[in-house]
Backbone as JSON, one array per atom type, in Angstrom:
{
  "sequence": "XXXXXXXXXXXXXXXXXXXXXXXXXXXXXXXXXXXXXXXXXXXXXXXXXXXXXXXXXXXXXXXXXXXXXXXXXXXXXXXXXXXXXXXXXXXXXXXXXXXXXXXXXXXXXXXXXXXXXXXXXXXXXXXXXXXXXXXXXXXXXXXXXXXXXXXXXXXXXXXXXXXXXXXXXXXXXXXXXXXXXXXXXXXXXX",
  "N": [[-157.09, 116.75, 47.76], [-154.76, 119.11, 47.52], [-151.79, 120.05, 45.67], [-149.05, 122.31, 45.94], [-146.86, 123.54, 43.93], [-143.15, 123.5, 44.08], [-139.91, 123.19, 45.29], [-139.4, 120.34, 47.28], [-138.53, 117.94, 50.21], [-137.7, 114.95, 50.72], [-138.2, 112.73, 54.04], [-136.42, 110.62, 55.41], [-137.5, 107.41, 56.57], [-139.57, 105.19, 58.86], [-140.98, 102.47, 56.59], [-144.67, 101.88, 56.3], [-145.91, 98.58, 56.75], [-148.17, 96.76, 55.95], [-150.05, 93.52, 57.29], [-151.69, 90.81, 57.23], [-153.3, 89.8, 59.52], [-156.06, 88.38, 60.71], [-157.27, 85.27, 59.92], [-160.49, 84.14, 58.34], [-162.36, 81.66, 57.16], [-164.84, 81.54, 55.09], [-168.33, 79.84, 55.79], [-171.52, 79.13, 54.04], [-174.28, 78.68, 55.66], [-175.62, 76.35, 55.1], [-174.9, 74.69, 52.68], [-172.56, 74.64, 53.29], [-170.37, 75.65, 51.84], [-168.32, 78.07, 50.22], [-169.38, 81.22, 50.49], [-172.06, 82.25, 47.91], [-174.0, 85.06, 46.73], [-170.96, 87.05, 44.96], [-168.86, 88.14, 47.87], [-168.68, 91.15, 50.39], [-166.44, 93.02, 52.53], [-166.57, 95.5, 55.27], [-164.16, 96.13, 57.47], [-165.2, 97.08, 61.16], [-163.62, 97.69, 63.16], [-161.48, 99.93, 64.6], [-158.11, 101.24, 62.79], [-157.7, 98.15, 61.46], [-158.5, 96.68, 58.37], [-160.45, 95.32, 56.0], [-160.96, 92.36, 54.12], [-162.36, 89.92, 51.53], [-161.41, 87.29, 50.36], [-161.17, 84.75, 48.35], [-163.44, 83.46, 49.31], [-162.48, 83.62, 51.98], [-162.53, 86.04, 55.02], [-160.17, 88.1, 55.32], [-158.56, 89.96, 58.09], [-156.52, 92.93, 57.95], [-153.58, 95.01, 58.66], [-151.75, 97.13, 60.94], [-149.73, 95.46, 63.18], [-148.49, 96.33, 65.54], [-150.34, 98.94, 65.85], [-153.47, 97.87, 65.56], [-153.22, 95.4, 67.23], [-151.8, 95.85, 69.54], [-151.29, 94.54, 72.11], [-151.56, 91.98, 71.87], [-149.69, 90.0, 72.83], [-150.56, 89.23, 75.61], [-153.28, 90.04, 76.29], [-156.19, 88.83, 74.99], [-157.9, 89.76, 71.46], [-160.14, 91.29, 69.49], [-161.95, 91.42, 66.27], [-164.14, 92.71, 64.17], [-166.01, 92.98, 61.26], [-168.03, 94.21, 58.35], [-170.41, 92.0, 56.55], [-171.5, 92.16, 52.85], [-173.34, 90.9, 50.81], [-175.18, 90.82, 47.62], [-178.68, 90.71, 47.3], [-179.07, 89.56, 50.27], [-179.44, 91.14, 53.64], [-177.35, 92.97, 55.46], [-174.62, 91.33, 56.92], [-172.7, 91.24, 59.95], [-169.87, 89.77, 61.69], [-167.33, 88.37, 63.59], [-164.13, 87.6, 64.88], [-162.06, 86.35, 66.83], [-159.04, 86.91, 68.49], [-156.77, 84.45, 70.4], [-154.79, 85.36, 73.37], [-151.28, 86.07, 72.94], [-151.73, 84.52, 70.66], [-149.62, 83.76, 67.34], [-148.77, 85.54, 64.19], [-150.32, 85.88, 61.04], [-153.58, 85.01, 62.55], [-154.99, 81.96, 62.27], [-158.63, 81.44, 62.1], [-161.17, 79.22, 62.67], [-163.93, 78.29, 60.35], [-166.75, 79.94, 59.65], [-169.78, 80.36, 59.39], [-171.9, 81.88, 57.99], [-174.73, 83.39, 56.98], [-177.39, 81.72, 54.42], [-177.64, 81.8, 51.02], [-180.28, 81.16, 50.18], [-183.38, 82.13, 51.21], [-185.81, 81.71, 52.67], [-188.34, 79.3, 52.56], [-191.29, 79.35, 51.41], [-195.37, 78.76, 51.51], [-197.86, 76.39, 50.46], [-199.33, 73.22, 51.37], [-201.45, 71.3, 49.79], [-204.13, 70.01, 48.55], [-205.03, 67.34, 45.76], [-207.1, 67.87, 43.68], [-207.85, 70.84, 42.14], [-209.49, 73.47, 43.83], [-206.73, 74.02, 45.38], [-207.0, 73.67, 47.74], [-206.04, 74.24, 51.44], [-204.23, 71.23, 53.25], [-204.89, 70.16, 56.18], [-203.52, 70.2, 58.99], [-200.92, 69.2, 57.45], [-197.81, 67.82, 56.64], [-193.98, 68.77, 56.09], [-191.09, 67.46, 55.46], [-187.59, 68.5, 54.95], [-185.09, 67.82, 52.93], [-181.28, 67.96, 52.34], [-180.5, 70.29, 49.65], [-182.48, 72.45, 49.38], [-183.59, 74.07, 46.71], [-185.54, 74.7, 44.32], [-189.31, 74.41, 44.53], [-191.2, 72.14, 42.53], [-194.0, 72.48, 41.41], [-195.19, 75.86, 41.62], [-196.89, 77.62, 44.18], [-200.09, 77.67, 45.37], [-201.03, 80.09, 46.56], [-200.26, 83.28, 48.3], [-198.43, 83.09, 51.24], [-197.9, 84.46, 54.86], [-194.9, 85.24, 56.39], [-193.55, 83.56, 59.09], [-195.78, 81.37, 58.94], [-196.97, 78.5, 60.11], [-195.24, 75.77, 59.14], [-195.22, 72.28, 58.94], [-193.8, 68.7, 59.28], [-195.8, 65.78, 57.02], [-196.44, 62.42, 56.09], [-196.96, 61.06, 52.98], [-198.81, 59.32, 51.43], [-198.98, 56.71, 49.0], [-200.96, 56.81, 45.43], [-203.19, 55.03, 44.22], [-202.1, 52.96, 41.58], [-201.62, 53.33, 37.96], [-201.77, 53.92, 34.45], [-200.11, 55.24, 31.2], [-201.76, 57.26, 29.07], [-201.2, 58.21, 26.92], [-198.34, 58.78, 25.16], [-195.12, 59.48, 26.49], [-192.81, 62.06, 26.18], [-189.29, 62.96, 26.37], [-188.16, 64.95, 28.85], [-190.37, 66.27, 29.39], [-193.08, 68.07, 31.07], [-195.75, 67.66, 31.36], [-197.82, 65.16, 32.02], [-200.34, 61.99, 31.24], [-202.29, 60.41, 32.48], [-204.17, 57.66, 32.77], [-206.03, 57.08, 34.45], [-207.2, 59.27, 37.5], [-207.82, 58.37, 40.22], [-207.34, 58.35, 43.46]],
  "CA": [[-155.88, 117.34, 48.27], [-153.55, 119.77, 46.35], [-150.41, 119.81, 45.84], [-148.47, 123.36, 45.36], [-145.53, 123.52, 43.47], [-142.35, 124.28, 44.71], [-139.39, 122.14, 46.24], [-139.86, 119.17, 48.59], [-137.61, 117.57, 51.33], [-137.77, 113.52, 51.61], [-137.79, 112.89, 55.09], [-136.61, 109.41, 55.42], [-138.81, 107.08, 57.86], [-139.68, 103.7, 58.36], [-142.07, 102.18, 55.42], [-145.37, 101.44, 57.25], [-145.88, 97.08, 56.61], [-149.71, 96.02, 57.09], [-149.69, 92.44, 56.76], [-152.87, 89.88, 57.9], [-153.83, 89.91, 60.99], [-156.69, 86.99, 60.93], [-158.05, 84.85, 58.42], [-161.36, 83.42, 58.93], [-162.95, 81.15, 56.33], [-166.57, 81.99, 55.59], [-169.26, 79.17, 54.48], [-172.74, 79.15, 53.87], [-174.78, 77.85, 56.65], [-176.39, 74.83, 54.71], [-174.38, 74.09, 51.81], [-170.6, 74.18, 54.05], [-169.01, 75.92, 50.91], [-168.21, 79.15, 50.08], [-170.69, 81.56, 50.46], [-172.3, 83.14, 46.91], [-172.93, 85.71, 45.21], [-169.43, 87.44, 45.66], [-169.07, 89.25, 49.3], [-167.35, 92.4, 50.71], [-166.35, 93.67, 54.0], [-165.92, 96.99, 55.85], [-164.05, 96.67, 58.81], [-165.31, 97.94, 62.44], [-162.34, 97.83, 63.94], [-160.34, 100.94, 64.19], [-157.01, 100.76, 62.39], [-157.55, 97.25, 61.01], [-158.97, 96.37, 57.48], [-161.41, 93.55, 55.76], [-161.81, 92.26, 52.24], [-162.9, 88.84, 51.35], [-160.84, 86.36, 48.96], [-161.21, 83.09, 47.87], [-164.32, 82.85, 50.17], [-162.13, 83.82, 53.31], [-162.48, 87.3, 55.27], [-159.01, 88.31, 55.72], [-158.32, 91.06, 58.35], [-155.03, 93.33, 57.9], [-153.37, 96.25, 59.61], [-150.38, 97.37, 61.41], [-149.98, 94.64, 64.45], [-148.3, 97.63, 66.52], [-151.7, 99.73, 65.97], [-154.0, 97.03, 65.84], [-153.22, 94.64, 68.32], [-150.53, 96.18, 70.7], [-150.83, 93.92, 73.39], [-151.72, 90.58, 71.84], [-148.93, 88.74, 73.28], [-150.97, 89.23, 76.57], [-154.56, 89.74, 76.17], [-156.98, 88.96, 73.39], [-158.21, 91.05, 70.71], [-161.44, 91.14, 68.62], [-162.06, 92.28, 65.25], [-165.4, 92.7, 63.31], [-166.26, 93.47, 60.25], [-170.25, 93.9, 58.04], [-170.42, 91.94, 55.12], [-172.77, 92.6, 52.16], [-173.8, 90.26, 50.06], [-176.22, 90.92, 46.77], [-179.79, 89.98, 47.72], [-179.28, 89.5, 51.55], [-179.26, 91.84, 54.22], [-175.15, 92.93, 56.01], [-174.48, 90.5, 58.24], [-171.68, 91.43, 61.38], [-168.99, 89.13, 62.17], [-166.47, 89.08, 64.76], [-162.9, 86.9, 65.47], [-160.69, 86.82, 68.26], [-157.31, 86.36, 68.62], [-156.34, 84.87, 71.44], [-153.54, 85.91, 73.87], [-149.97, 85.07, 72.92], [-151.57, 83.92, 69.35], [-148.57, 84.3, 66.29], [-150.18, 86.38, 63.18], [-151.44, 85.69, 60.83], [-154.45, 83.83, 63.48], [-156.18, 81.13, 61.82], [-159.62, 80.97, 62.63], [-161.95, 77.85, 62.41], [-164.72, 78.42, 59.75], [-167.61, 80.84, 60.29], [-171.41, 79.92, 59.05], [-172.66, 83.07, 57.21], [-176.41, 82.98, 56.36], [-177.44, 81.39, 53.5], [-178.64, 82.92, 49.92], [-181.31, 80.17, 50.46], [-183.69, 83.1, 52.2], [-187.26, 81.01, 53.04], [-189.22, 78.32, 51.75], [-192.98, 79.51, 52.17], [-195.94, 77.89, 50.47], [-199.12, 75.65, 51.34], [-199.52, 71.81, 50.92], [-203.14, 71.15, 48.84], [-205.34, 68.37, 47.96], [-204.6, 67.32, 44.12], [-207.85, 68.37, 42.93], [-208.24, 72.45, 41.97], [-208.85, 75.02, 43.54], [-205.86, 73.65, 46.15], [-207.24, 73.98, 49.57], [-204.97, 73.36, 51.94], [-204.54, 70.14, 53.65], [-205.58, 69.94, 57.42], [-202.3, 69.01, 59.91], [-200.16, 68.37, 56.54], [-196.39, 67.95, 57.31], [-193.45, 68.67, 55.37], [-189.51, 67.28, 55.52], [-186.91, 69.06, 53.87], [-183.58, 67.09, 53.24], [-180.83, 68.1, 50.99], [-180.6, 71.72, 49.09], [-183.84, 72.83, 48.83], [-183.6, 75.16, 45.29], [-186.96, 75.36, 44.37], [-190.72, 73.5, 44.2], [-191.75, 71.82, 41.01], [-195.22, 73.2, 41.24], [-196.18, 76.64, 41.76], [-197.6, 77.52, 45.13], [-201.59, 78.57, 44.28], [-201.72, 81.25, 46.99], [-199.3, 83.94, 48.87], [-198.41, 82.94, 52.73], [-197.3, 85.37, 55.39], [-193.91, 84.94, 57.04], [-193.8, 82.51, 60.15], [-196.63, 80.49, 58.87], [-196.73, 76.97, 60.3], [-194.93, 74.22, 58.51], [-195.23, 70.86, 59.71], [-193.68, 67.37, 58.45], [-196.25, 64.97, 56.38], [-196.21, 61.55, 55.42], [-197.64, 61.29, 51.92], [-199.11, 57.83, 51.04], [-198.69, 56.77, 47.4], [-202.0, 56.4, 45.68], [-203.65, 53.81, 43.2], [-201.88, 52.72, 40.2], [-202.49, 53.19, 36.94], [-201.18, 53.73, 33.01], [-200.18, 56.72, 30.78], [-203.0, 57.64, 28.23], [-200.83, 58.61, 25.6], [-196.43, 58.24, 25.52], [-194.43, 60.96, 27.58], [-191.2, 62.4, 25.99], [-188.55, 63.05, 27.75], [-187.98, 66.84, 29.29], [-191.8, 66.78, 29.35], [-193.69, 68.73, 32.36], [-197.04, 66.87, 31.77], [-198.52, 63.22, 31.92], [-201.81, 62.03, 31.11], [-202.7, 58.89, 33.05], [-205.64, 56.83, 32.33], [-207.14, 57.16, 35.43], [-207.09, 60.14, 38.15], [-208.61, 57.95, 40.7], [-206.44, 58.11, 44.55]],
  "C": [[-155.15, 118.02, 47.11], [-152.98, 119.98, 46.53], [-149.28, 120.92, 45.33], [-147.0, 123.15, 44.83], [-144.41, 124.03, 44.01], [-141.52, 122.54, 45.33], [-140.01, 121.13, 47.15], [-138.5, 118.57, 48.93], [-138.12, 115.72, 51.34], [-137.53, 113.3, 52.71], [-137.62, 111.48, 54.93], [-137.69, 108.58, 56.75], [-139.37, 105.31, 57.05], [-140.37, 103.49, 57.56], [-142.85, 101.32, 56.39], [-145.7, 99.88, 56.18], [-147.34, 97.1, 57.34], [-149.25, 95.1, 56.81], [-151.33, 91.68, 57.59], [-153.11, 89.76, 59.1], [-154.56, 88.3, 61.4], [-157.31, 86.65, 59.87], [-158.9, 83.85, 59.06], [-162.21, 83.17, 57.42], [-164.56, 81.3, 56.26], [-167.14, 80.93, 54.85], [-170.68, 79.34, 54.78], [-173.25, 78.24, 54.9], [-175.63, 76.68, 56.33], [-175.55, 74.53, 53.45], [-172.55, 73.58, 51.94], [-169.47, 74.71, 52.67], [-169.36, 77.4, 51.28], [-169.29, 80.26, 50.03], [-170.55, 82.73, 49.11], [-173.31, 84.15, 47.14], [-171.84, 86.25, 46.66], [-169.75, 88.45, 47.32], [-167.81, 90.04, 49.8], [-167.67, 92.66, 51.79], [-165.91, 94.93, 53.77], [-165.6, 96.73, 57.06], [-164.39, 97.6, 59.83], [-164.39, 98.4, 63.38], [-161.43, 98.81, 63.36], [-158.96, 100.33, 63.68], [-156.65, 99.3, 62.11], [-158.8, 97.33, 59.58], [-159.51, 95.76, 56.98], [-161.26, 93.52, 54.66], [-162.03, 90.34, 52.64], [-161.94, 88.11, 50.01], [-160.95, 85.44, 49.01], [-161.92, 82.58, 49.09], [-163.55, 83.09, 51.76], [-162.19, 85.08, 53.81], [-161.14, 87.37, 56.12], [-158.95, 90.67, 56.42], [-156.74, 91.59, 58.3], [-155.13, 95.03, 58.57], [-151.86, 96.15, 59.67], [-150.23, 96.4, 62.82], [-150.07, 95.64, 65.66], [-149.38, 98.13, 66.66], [-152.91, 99.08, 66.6], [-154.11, 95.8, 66.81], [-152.29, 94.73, 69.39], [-150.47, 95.24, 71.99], [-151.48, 92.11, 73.36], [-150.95, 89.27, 72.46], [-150.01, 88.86, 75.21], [-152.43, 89.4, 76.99], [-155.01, 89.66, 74.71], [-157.57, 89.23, 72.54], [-159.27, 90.64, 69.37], [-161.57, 91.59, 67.45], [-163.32, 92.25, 64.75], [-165.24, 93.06, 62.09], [-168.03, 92.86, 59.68], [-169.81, 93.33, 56.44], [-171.8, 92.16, 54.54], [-172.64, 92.01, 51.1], [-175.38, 90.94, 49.1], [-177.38, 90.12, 47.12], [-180.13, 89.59, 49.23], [-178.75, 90.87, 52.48], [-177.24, 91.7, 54.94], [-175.41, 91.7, 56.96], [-172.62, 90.84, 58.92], [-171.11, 89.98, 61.75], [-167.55, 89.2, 62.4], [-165.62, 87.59, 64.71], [-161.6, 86.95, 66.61], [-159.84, 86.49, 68.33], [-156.99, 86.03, 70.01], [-155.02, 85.03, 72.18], [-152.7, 85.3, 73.44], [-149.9, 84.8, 71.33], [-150.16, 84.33, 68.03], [-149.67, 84.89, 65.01], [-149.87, 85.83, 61.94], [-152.2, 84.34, 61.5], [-154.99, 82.85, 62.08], [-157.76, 80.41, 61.78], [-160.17, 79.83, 62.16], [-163.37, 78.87, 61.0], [-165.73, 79.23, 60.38], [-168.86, 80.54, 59.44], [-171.56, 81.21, 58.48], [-174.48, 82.6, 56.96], [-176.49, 82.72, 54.89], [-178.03, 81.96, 52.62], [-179.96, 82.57, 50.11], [-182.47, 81.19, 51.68], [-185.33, 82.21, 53.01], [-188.01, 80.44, 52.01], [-191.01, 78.68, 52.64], [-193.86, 78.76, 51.19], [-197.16, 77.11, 51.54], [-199.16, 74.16, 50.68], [-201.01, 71.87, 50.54], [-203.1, 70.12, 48.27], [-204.86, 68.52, 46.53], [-206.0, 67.53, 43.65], [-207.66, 70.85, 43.4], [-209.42, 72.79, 42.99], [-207.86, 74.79, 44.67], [-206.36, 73.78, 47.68], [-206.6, 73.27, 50.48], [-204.74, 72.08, 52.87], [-204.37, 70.31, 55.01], [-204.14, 69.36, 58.09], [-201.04, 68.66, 58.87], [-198.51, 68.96, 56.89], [-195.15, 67.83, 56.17], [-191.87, 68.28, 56.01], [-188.36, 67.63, 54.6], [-185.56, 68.45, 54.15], [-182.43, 67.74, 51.73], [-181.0, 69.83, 50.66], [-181.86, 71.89, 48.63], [-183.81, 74.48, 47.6], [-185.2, 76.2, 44.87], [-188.16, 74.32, 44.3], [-191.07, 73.28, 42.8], [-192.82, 72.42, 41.3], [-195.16, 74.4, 41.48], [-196.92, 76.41, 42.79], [-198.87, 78.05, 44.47], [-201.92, 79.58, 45.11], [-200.55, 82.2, 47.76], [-199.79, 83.58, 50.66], [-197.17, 83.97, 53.68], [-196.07, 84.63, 56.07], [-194.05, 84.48, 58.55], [-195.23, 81.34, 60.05], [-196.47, 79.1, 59.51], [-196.42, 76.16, 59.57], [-194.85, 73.09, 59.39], [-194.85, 69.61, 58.52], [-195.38, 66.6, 58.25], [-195.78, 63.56, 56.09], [-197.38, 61.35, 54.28], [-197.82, 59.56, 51.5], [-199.59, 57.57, 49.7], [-200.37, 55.85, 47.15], [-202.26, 55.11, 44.57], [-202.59, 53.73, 42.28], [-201.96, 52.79, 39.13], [-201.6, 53.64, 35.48], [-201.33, 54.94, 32.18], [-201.55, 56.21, 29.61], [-202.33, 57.83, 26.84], [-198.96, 58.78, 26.4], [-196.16, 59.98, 25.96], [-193.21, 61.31, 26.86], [-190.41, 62.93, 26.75], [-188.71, 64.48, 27.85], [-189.42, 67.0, 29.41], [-192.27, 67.59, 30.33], [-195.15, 68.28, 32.29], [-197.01, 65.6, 31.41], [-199.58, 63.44, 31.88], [-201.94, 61.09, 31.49], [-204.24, 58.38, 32.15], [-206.72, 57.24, 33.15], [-206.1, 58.37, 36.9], [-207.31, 59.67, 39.58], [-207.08, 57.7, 42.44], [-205.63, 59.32, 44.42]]
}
């Protein structure tokens, strides 16, 4: 825009006031906190606004514009967030009729950074072939696998729970320090 020189006229006039609209807390759908890395919105909703702070997606606007008839029906907002490493994800809050503003919504689940656990269960001898029916249970934040999967598996593969039955007994070969990543038993045997 440019701006020619020359006189100007202040017209006085009300000062337009956005102010919050709805605040809806966002957490991660398995860990119940805040969802990382940092995330940003773009509001869908005409004449209302999005950003994200302190883990909450706060919508703002002009009420007049944005919700003109909230004292009597109830009014939706959306917005796409975009998180680093995961695809946008779309989410929507409603106000309902009558509500006072700023709404307070209840918490909202987001998808987690946590994107898929793929992989194959294998026999403890080399070259890993995979084990027949073997079943897995995942409890807790699953981060990552101590081992190294030994082969690439396509997306929807079958997982299934296991029970893993602990095998023989037996004695290190030589002393372990701590932080180590190998052992040497005595015996390999179970």
């Amino acid at each position: 825009m440019t701006v020619q020189a020359g006189p100007y006229r202040l017209v006085p006039g009300d000062p337009w006031r956005t102010q919050a609209l709805a605040l809806l807390p966002l957490i991660d759908e398995w860990t119940l906190e805040a969802p990382s890395p940092p995330t940003t919105a773009r509001s869908l909703t005409p004449a209302v606004g999005a950003h994200v702070t302190r883990g909450t997606l706060v919508f703002t606007g002009l009420p007049e514009r944005a919700c003109p008839d909230i004292a009597l029906s109830p009014v939706t907002f959306s917005a796409r967030l975009t998180r680093p490493g995961r695809p946008d994800e779309s989410i929507a809050v409603t106000i309902p009729a009558g509500a006072q503003l700023p709404h307070r919504a209840p918490p909202a689940a987001v998808a987690s950074v946590t994107i898929a656990v793929t992989g194959r269960v294998t026999a403890a001898a080399f070259p890993h072939g995979p084990v027949p029916g073997a079943n897995l249970t995942f409890t807790g934040d699953v981060i990552a696998l101590s081992v190294p999967l030994s082969a690439h598996h396509p997306a929807a593969a079958a997982v299934r729970g296991r029970t893993l039955v602990a095998g023989a007994g037996t004695t290190l070969a030589s002393a372990a320090t701590g932080g180590t990543s190998t052992l040497e038993p005595v015996s390999t045997a179970g």
